[in-house]
Coordinates of C-alpha atoms and ligand atoms in Angstrom, one line a residue:
M85 CA 103.6 -69.4 24.2
K86 CA 99.9 -68.4 24.4
T87 CA 98.7 -64.9 23.8
R88 CA 95.3 -63.2 23.2
I89 CA 95.0 -61.6 19.7
A90 CA 92.2 -59.7 18.0
L91 CA 91.5 -61.9 14.9
L92 CA 89.6 -60.6 11.9
R93 CA 88.2 -63.6 9.9
E94 CA 86.0 -61.7 7.5
M95 CA 85.9 -58.2 6.1
G96 CA 82.8 -56.1 5.4
K97 CA 80.7 -57.1 8.4
A98 CA 77.7 -54.9 8.9
R99 CA 77.7 -52.1 11.4
P100 CA 77.3 -51.4 14.2
Y101 CA 80.5 -53.3 15.0
S102 CA 79.5 -53.4 18.7
D103 CA 76.8 -56.0 17.5
S104 CA 78.5 -57.7 14.6
K105 CA 81.9 -58.0 16.4
P106 CA 84.2 -58.3 13.4
L107 CA 87.2 -58.8 15.7
E108 CA 87.3 -61.9 17.8
I109 CA 89.5 -62.0 20.9
V110 CA 91.0 -65.5 20.7
E111 CA 93.9 -67.4 22.3
A112 CA 96.7 -68.0 19.8
E113 CA 100.0 -69.8 19.8
L114 CA 103.0 -67.6 19.3
D115 CA 106.3 -69.2 18.2
D116 CA 109.5 -68.2 19.8
P117 CA 111.3 -65.3 18.1
G118 CA 113.5 -66.6 15.2
P119 CA 116.7 -65.0 13.9
G120 CA 116.4 -61.3 13.9
E121 CA 113.1 -61.3 15.7
L122 CA 111.9 -60.0 19.0
L123 CA 109.1 -61.0 21.4
I124 CA 107.3 -57.9 22.5
K125 CA 105.1 -57.5 25.5
M126 CA 102.6 -55.0 24.2
A127 CA 101.9 -52.0 26.4
A128 CA 99.5 -49.9 24.3
A129 CA 98.0 -50.0 20.8
G130 CA 96.1 -47.3 19.0
L131 CA 93.0 -47.7 16.8
C132 CA 93.8 -46.2 13.4
H133 CA 91.5 -45.8 10.4
S134 CA 93.8 -48.1 8.4
D135 CA 92.7 -50.9 10.7
L136 CA 89.1 -49.9 10.2
S137 CA 89.8 -49.9 6.4
V138 CA 90.7 -53.6 6.7
I139 CA 87.6 -54.3 8.8
N140 CA 85.3 -52.6 6.3
G141 CA 87.1 -54.0 3.2
D142 CA 88.4 -50.7 1.8
R143 CA 91.9 -52.0 2.2
P144 CA 91.7 -55.7 1.5
R145 CA 94.1 -58.1 3.2
D146 CA 94.3 -61.9 3.2
M147 CA 92.2 -63.4 6.0
P148 CA 92.4 -64.3 8.8
V149 CA 94.6 -61.5 10.1
A150 CA 95.8 -60.5 13.6
L151 CA 95.1 -56.8 13.3
G152 CA 96.8 -53.7 14.7
H153 CA 99.8 -51.6 13.7
E154 CA 100.2 -48.6 16.0
A155 CA 101.8 -49.6 19.2
A156 CA 104.6 -49.5 21.8
G157 CA 105.8 -52.2 24.2
V158 CA 108.7 -53.8 26.0
V159 CA 111.2 -56.3 24.6
E160 CA 110.5 -59.6 26.5
A161 CA 113.0 -61.8 24.6
V162 CA 115.3 -61.7 21.6
G163 CA 115.9 -64.3 18.9
P164 CA 119.3 -65.5 17.6
H165 CA 121.6 -62.9 16.0
V166 CA 119.8 -59.9 17.5
T167 CA 122.4 -57.4 18.7
R168 CA 120.6 -54.0 18.8
F169 CA 117.9 -54.9 21.3
S170 CA 117.9 -56.5 24.8
P171 CA 115.1 -57.6 27.1
G172 CA 113.6 -54.6 28.9
D173 CA 114.1 -52.2 26.0
H174 CA 111.1 -49.9 25.3
V175 CA 110.2 -49.8 21.6
V176 CA 107.8 -48.2 19.2
L177 CA 106.5 -50.6 16.6
V178 CA 106.8 -49.4 13.0
F179 CA 104.4 -50.6 10.3
A180 CA 106.9 -50.4 7.4
P181 CA 110.1 -52.2 8.4
S182 CA 113.1 -51.7 6.2
C183 CA 115.7 -54.1 4.9
G184 CA 118.3 -51.4 4.6
H185 CA 119.5 -52.8 1.2
C186 CA 116.8 -52.4 -1.5
V187 CA 116.8 -49.3 -3.8
P188 CA 114.3 -47.2 -1.7
C189 CA 116.2 -48.1 1.5
A190 CA 119.5 -47.2 -0.1
E191 CA 118.0 -43.9 -1.2
G192 CA 117.0 -43.0 2.3
R193 CA 113.3 -43.8 1.8
P194 CA 112.8 -46.8 4.1
A195 CA 109.0 -46.3 4.1
L196 CA 109.0 -47.7 0.6
C197 CA 111.2 -50.7 1.3
E198 CA 110.4 -53.3 -1.3
P199 CA 110.9 -56.6 0.6
A200 CA 108.7 -55.1 3.4
A201 CA 105.9 -54.4 1.0
V202 CA 106.1 -58.0 -0.4
A203 CA 106.1 -59.5 3.1
A204 CA 103.2 -57.3 4.2
G205 CA 101.2 -58.4 1.2
K206 CA 101.8 -62.1 2.2
G207 CA 100.9 -61.4 5.8
A208 CA 104.4 -62.4 6.9
L209 CA 107.1 -60.7 8.8
I210 CA 110.0 -59.1 6.8
T211 CA 112.0 -62.1 8.0
G212 CA 109.6 -64.3 5.9
S213 CA 108.1 -66.1 8.9
K214 CA 104.6 -66.3 10.2
R215 CA 104.7 -66.8 14.0
I216 CA 101.0 -66.7 15.0
S217 CA 98.7 -69.7 14.8
V218 CA 95.2 -70.5 15.9
G219 CA 93.9 -74.1 16.0
G220 CA 97.1 -75.3 14.4
E221 CA 96.8 -72.9 11.3
H222 CA 98.9 -69.9 10.7
V223 CA 97.1 -66.5 10.7
N224 CA 98.4 -63.4 8.8
H225 CA 100.4 -60.7 10.6
H226 CA 99.2 -57.2 9.9
I227 CA 102.0 -55.1 8.3
G228 CA 104.6 -56.8 10.4
V229 CA 103.1 -55.7 13.7
S230 CA 99.7 -57.3 14.8
A231 CA 99.5 -55.1 17.8
F232 CA 96.1 -55.9 19.2
S233 CA 97.8 -58.8 21.2
D234 CA 99.2 -59.2 24.7
Y235 CA 102.4 -60.4 23.0
A236 CA 103.8 -60.2 19.5
V237 CA 106.7 -61.6 17.6
V238 CA 108.1 -59.0 15.2
S239 CA 111.2 -58.4 13.2
E240 CA 113.8 -56.2 14.9
A241 CA 113.5 -54.1 11.7
S242 CA 109.9 -53.2 12.9
C243 CA 111.2 -51.7 16.1
V244 CA 112.7 -48.4 17.2
K245 CA 114.1 -48.1 20.7
I246 CA 112.9 -45.1 22.8
D247 CA 113.9 -43.6 26.1
K248 CA 112.2 -45.4 29.0
S249 CA 111.0 -42.0 30.4
I250 CA 108.5 -41.7 27.6
P251 CA 105.0 -43.0 28.6
L252 CA 104.3 -46.0 26.5
D253 CA 100.6 -45.0 25.8
Q254 CA 101.8 -41.8 24.2
A255 CA 104.7 -43.7 22.5
A256 CA 102.2 -45.9 20.7
L257 CA 100.8 -42.9 18.8
L258 CA 104.3 -42.2 17.5
G259 CA 104.2 -45.4 15.5
C260 CA 101.5 -44.3 13.1
A261 CA 99.4 -41.1 13.8
V262 CA 102.5 -39.0 14.5
L263 CA 104.9 -40.5 12.0
T264 CA 102.2 -40.2 9.3
G265 CA 100.7 -36.9 10.2
V266 CA 103.7 -34.9 11.4
G267 CA 105.9 -36.6 8.7
A268 CA 103.4 -35.7 5.9
V269 CA 103.7 -32.0 6.9
L270 CA 107.4 -31.7 7.8
N271 CA 109.0 -34.4 5.6
S272 CA 106.8 -34.9 2.6
G273 CA 105.4 -31.3 2.5
G274 CA 108.7 -29.6 3.7
L275 CA 106.7 -26.9 5.5
K276 CA 108.8 -23.9 6.4
T277 CA 108.4 -21.3 9.1
G278 CA 106.1 -18.5 8.0
Q279 CA 104.3 -20.5 5.3
S280 CA 100.6 -21.2 5.1
C281 CA 99.3 -24.7 5.5
A282 CA 95.9 -26.4 5.4
V283 CA 95.2 -29.8 6.9
V284 CA 92.2 -31.6 5.4
G285 CA 90.8 -34.3 7.7
L286 CA 91.1 -34.0 11.4
G287 CA 91.2 -37.5 12.8
G288 CA 94.2 -38.8 14.8
V289 CA 96.5 -38.5 11.8
G290 CA 95.2 -35.1 10.7
L291 CA 95.4 -33.5 14.1
A292 CA 98.9 -34.9 14.5
G293 CA 99.7 -33.2 11.2
L294 CA 98.1 -30.0 12.5
L295 CA 100.4 -30.1 15.6
G296 CA 103.3 -30.6 13.3
A297 CA 102.4 -27.5 11.3
I298 CA 102.1 -25.5 14.5
A299 CA 105.5 -26.8 15.7
A300 CA 107.0 -25.8 12.3
G301 CA 105.9 -22.2 12.9
A302 CA 103.4 -22.0 10.0
R303 CA 101.9 -18.5 9.7
T304 CA 98.4 -19.5 8.8
I305 CA 97.1 -22.9 9.7
V306 CA 93.7 -23.8 8.3
A307 CA 92.0 -26.9 9.7
V308 CA 89.3 -28.6 7.5
D309 CA 86.8 -31.3 8.4
L310 CA 83.2 -32.2 7.9
A311 CA 82.7 -32.5 11.6
K312 CA 82.2 -29.4 13.8
D313 CA 83.6 -31.1 16.9
K314 CA 86.8 -31.9 15.1
R315 CA 87.1 -28.3 13.8
D316 CA 86.5 -27.0 17.3
L317 CA 89.3 -29.2 18.7
A318 CA 91.6 -28.0 16.0
L319 CA 91.0 -24.4 17.0
K320 CA 91.7 -25.3 20.6
L321 CA 95.0 -26.9 19.5
G322 CA 96.1 -23.8 17.7
A323 CA 94.6 -23.7 14.1
T324 CA 94.3 -20.1 13.0
H325 CA 91.2 -20.8 10.9
V326 CA 88.7 -23.7 10.5
I327 CA 86.4 -24.4 7.6
D328 CA 83.6 -26.8 6.7
P329 CA 84.5 -28.0 3.1
T330 CA 80.8 -28.5 2.3
E331 CA 79.9 -24.8 3.1
E332 CA 78.9 -22.8 0.1
G333 CA 81.9 -21.0 -1.5
A334 CA 84.4 -22.7 0.9
V335 CA 87.2 -22.9 -1.7
Q336 CA 86.9 -19.2 -2.6
K337 CA 86.6 -18.2 1.1
L338 CA 89.8 -20.0 1.8
R339 CA 91.6 -18.5 -1.2
D340 CA 90.5 -15.0 -0.1
L341 CA 91.7 -15.7 3.4
T342 CA 95.1 -16.9 2.3
G343 CA 95.8 -14.6 -0.6
G344 CA 95.2 -17.2 -3.3
G345 CA 95.5 -20.5 -1.5
V346 CA 97.9 -22.1 0.9
D347 CA 101.5 -23.0 0.3
L348 CA 100.9 -26.5 1.5
A349 CA 97.6 -28.5 1.7
V350 CA 97.8 -31.9 3.3
E351 CA 95.0 -34.4 2.8
L352 CA 94.8 -36.7 5.9
A353 CA 91.2 -37.8 5.6
G354 CA 91.4 -40.8 3.3
A355 CA 88.5 -39.6 1.1
V356 CA 88.7 -38.4 -2.5
P357 CA 86.5 -35.3 -2.0
A358 CA 89.0 -34.3 0.8
L359 CA 91.9 -34.6 -1.7
Q360 CA 89.9 -32.6 -4.3
F361 CA 89.4 -29.9 -1.7
A362 CA 93.1 -29.9 -0.7
Y363 CA 94.1 -29.6 -4.4
A364 CA 91.7 -26.7 -5.0
I365 CA 92.9 -24.7 -2.0
T366 CA 96.6 -25.0 -2.8
R367 CA 98.0 -21.7 -4.3
R368 CA 99.8 -21.5 -7.6
G369 CA 103.3 -22.9 -7.1
G370 CA 102.2 -24.7 -4.0
T371 CA 102.2 -28.3 -2.9
T372 CA 99.4 -30.8 -2.2
V373 CA 100.3 -33.8 -0.2
T374 CA 98.1 -36.8 0.4
A375 CA 98.5 -39.5 3.0
G376 CA 94.9 -40.8 2.8
L377 CA 94.4 -44.5 1.9
P378 CA 91.0 -44.6 0.2
N379 CA 89.6 -47.8 -1.5
P380 CA 91.8 -49.0 -4.4
Q381 CA 88.9 -48.4 -6.8
A382 CA 88.7 -44.7 -5.9
E383 CA 90.0 -42.3 -8.6
F384 CA 91.2 -38.7 -8.4
K385 CA 90.8 -36.5 -11.4
I386 CA 92.5 -33.1 -12.1
P387 CA 92.8 -31.0 -15.1
A388 CA 96.2 -32.1 -16.5
V389 CA 97.3 -28.6 -17.4
S390 CA 96.9 -27.4 -13.8
L391 CA 100.1 -29.1 -12.9
T392 CA 102.0 -27.2 -15.5
A393 CA 100.3 -23.9 -15.6
N394 CA 100.3 -23.6 -11.9
E395 CA 103.5 -25.5 -11.2
H396 CA 101.4 -27.4 -8.8
A397 CA 103.2 -30.2 -7.0
L398 CA 101.2 -33.3 -6.0
K399 CA 102.8 -35.8 -3.7
G400 CA 101.9 -39.0 -2.0
S401 CA 103.2 -39.7 1.5
Y402 CA 103.6 -43.1 3.0
M403 CA 104.4 -43.2 6.7
G404 CA 105.1 -39.5 6.5
S405 CA 108.2 -40.2 4.3
C406 CA 109.8 -40.9 7.6
V407 CA 113.1 -42.5 8.5
P408 CA 111.8 -44.1 11.7
V409 CA 115.2 -44.4 13.5
R410 CA 115.7 -40.6 12.9
D411 CA 112.1 -39.4 13.2
I412 CA 110.7 -41.4 16.2
P413 CA 113.3 -40.1 18.6
R414 CA 112.9 -36.6 17.1
F415 CA 109.1 -36.5 17.4
A416 CA 109.3 -38.1 20.8
Q417 CA 111.6 -35.3 21.9
M418 CA 109.2 -32.7 20.5
M419 CA 106.4 -34.5 22.4
V420 CA 108.3 -34.4 25.7
Q421 CA 109.1 -30.7 25.2
G422 CA 105.5 -29.9 24.6
Q423 CA 105.8 -28.9 21.0
L424 CA 103.7 -31.9 20.0
P425 CA 101.0 -32.3 22.7
I426 CA 100.0 -35.8 21.6
P427 CA 98.1 -36.7 24.7
E428 CA 95.4 -34.1 23.5
L429 CA 94.6 -36.6 20.7
M430 CA 93.9 -39.5 23.1
T431 CA 90.2 -39.6 23.7
H432 CA 89.6 -43.1 25.0
R433 CA 91.5 -45.8 26.8
L434 CA 90.2 -49.3 26.2
K435 CA 90.6 -52.9 27.3
L436 CA 91.4 -55.4 24.4
E437 CA 87.9 -56.9 24.8
E438 CA 86.3 -53.5 24.1
I439 CA 87.9 -53.3 20.7
N440 CA 84.7 -53.7 18.6
E441 CA 83.0 -50.8 20.5
G442 CA 86.2 -48.8 19.8
F443 CA 86.0 -49.4 16.0
E444 CA 82.3 -48.6 16.0
R445 CA 83.2 -45.3 17.7
L446 CA 85.9 -44.6 15.1
A447 CA 83.6 -45.4 12.2
A448 CA 81.0 -43.1 13.6
G449 CA 83.5 -40.3 13.9
E450 CA 83.1 -40.1 17.7
A451 CA 86.8 -40.5 18.7
I452 CA 90.2 -39.2 17.8
R453 CA 92.8 -41.8 19.0
Q454 CA 91.6 -44.6 21.2
V455 CA 94.4 -46.6 22.9
I456 CA 94.1 -50.1 24.1
I457 CA 96.1 -50.5 27.4
F458 CA 97.5 -53.9 28.1
D459 CA 98.0 -55.2 31.6
Ligands
LIG785 N1 99.9 -42.9 4.4 C1 100.0 -43.5 5.6 O1 101.1 -44.0 5.8 C2 98.9 -43.7 6.5 C3 99.1 -44.1 7.8 C4 98.0 -44.1 8.7 C5 96.8 -43.7 8.3 N2 96.6 -43.4 7.0 C6 95.3 -43.0 6.5 O2 95.0 -41.7 6.9 C7 93.6 -41.4 6.9 C8 93.2 -40.8 8.2 O3 93.4 -41.8 9.3 P1 92.8 -41.4 10.7 O4 93.1 -42.6 11.6 O5 93.2 -40.1 11.1 O6 91.2 -41.5 10.4 P2 89.9 -40.8 11.2 O7 88.8 -41.7 10.8 O8 90.3 -40.7 12.6 O9 89.8 -39.4 10.6 C9 89.4 -39.1 9.3 C10 88.8 -37.6 9.3 O10 88.6 -37.2 8.0 C11 87.4 -36.5 8.0 N3 86.8 -36.4 6.6 C12 86.3 -37.4 5.9 N4 85.9 -37.0 4.7 C13 86.3 -35.7 4.6 C14 86.2 -34.7 3.7 N5 85.6 -34.9 2.5 N6 86.7 -33.4 3.9 C15 87.3 -33.2 5.1 N7 87.4 -34.1 6.1 C16 86.9 -35.3 5.9 C17 86.5 -37.2 9.0 O11 85.4 -36.4 9.5 C18 87.5 -37.6 10.1 O12 87.6 -36.5 11.1 C19 93.0 -42.8 6.6 O13 92.7 -42.9 5.2 C20 94.1 -43.8 7.0 O14 94.0 -45.0 6.3 C21 97.6 -43.3 6.1
LIG786 ZN1 97.8 -46.3 11.1
LIG787 ZN1 114.5 -52.1 1.8

């Protein structure tokens, strides 16, 4: 069948993206879903910094690629041997599918699924297939999802069924910003009621993390960002304190405020200075978690002895260390009950053809989560 996709042919185009238009809306041919695959009619797809990092070359991928990874939609058709899904099911797309059998999957860490990482690196689905072509040539899938499309063929391992009462535009954010941000705080960071927490970087992922910390009942919640409007929004959402990390004496101020630093500092900015700040404001015996995805060349240096002398735990967090079939319904329920007010993070609703303007806005720091709504 035919579908429109947002195709990236070349990374590193000059800004503003509203002029250079790195994403081209083209008509593509989509194969029928193969064994274990689903045809999804996309309902909504969010613009995440990880997409921007492919556009600007910070997170290189093979070109051309059909971009987009944070989405929700409706199952239109199922391929052979699919038993868990039927047409009409509502699903959240997951950017790290899991095979269920490799060592990380067997250990309950599906975000680290090894065959999924290999398939993503090849621009294929975890089933091994490539289902999108333009002008007779296959294009790469983006981490098994390729969400900026009217329709997509994905592996059933990339989908989690959700209740039909959940609005699909909000559900889209569950797939990345919420899994990553809330998961980094609750799963990777293990934040407990009454602890102190700092979130460094207040984009869509960071503010979702902040909401997670509030829901967990953290005592002190410090929100950190370079941008004043992001800090103001964090205060409105329930942060107890905000801080500009470039302010003179910011680290000391925060240590004074929290009696020596926070129990948990979570870096959700994707910038090494943000990770350095998060590390510096973690108390002795505390934990620093990072879910940022900076350029592969970027390095982070710490005094080696600080890990030992301070029993400082430093942890990476991919997809919030989530088990999607457990955590998507759990976070969806928290959203429905008002504990995770995710709609507060949705600043713009776009048409697919407005995608380059959307990425320019994200690059300029002028949006939190922008969601493409499909007809
Ligand atoms: N680990 C994962 O599974 C995963 C999943 C999704 C996104 N990510 C990554 O998370 C990061 C955030 O994504 P997003 O979509 O929220 O991005 P975003 O662009 O919406 O937000 C980033 C925020 O960080 C702030 N920031 C930048 N440098 C800072 C600094 N030195 N100190 C404090 N704040 C700073 C910016 O002002 C901005 O508000 C990106 O690196 C993205 O690639 C990781
Ligand atoms: Zn993302
Ligand atoms: Zn696996």
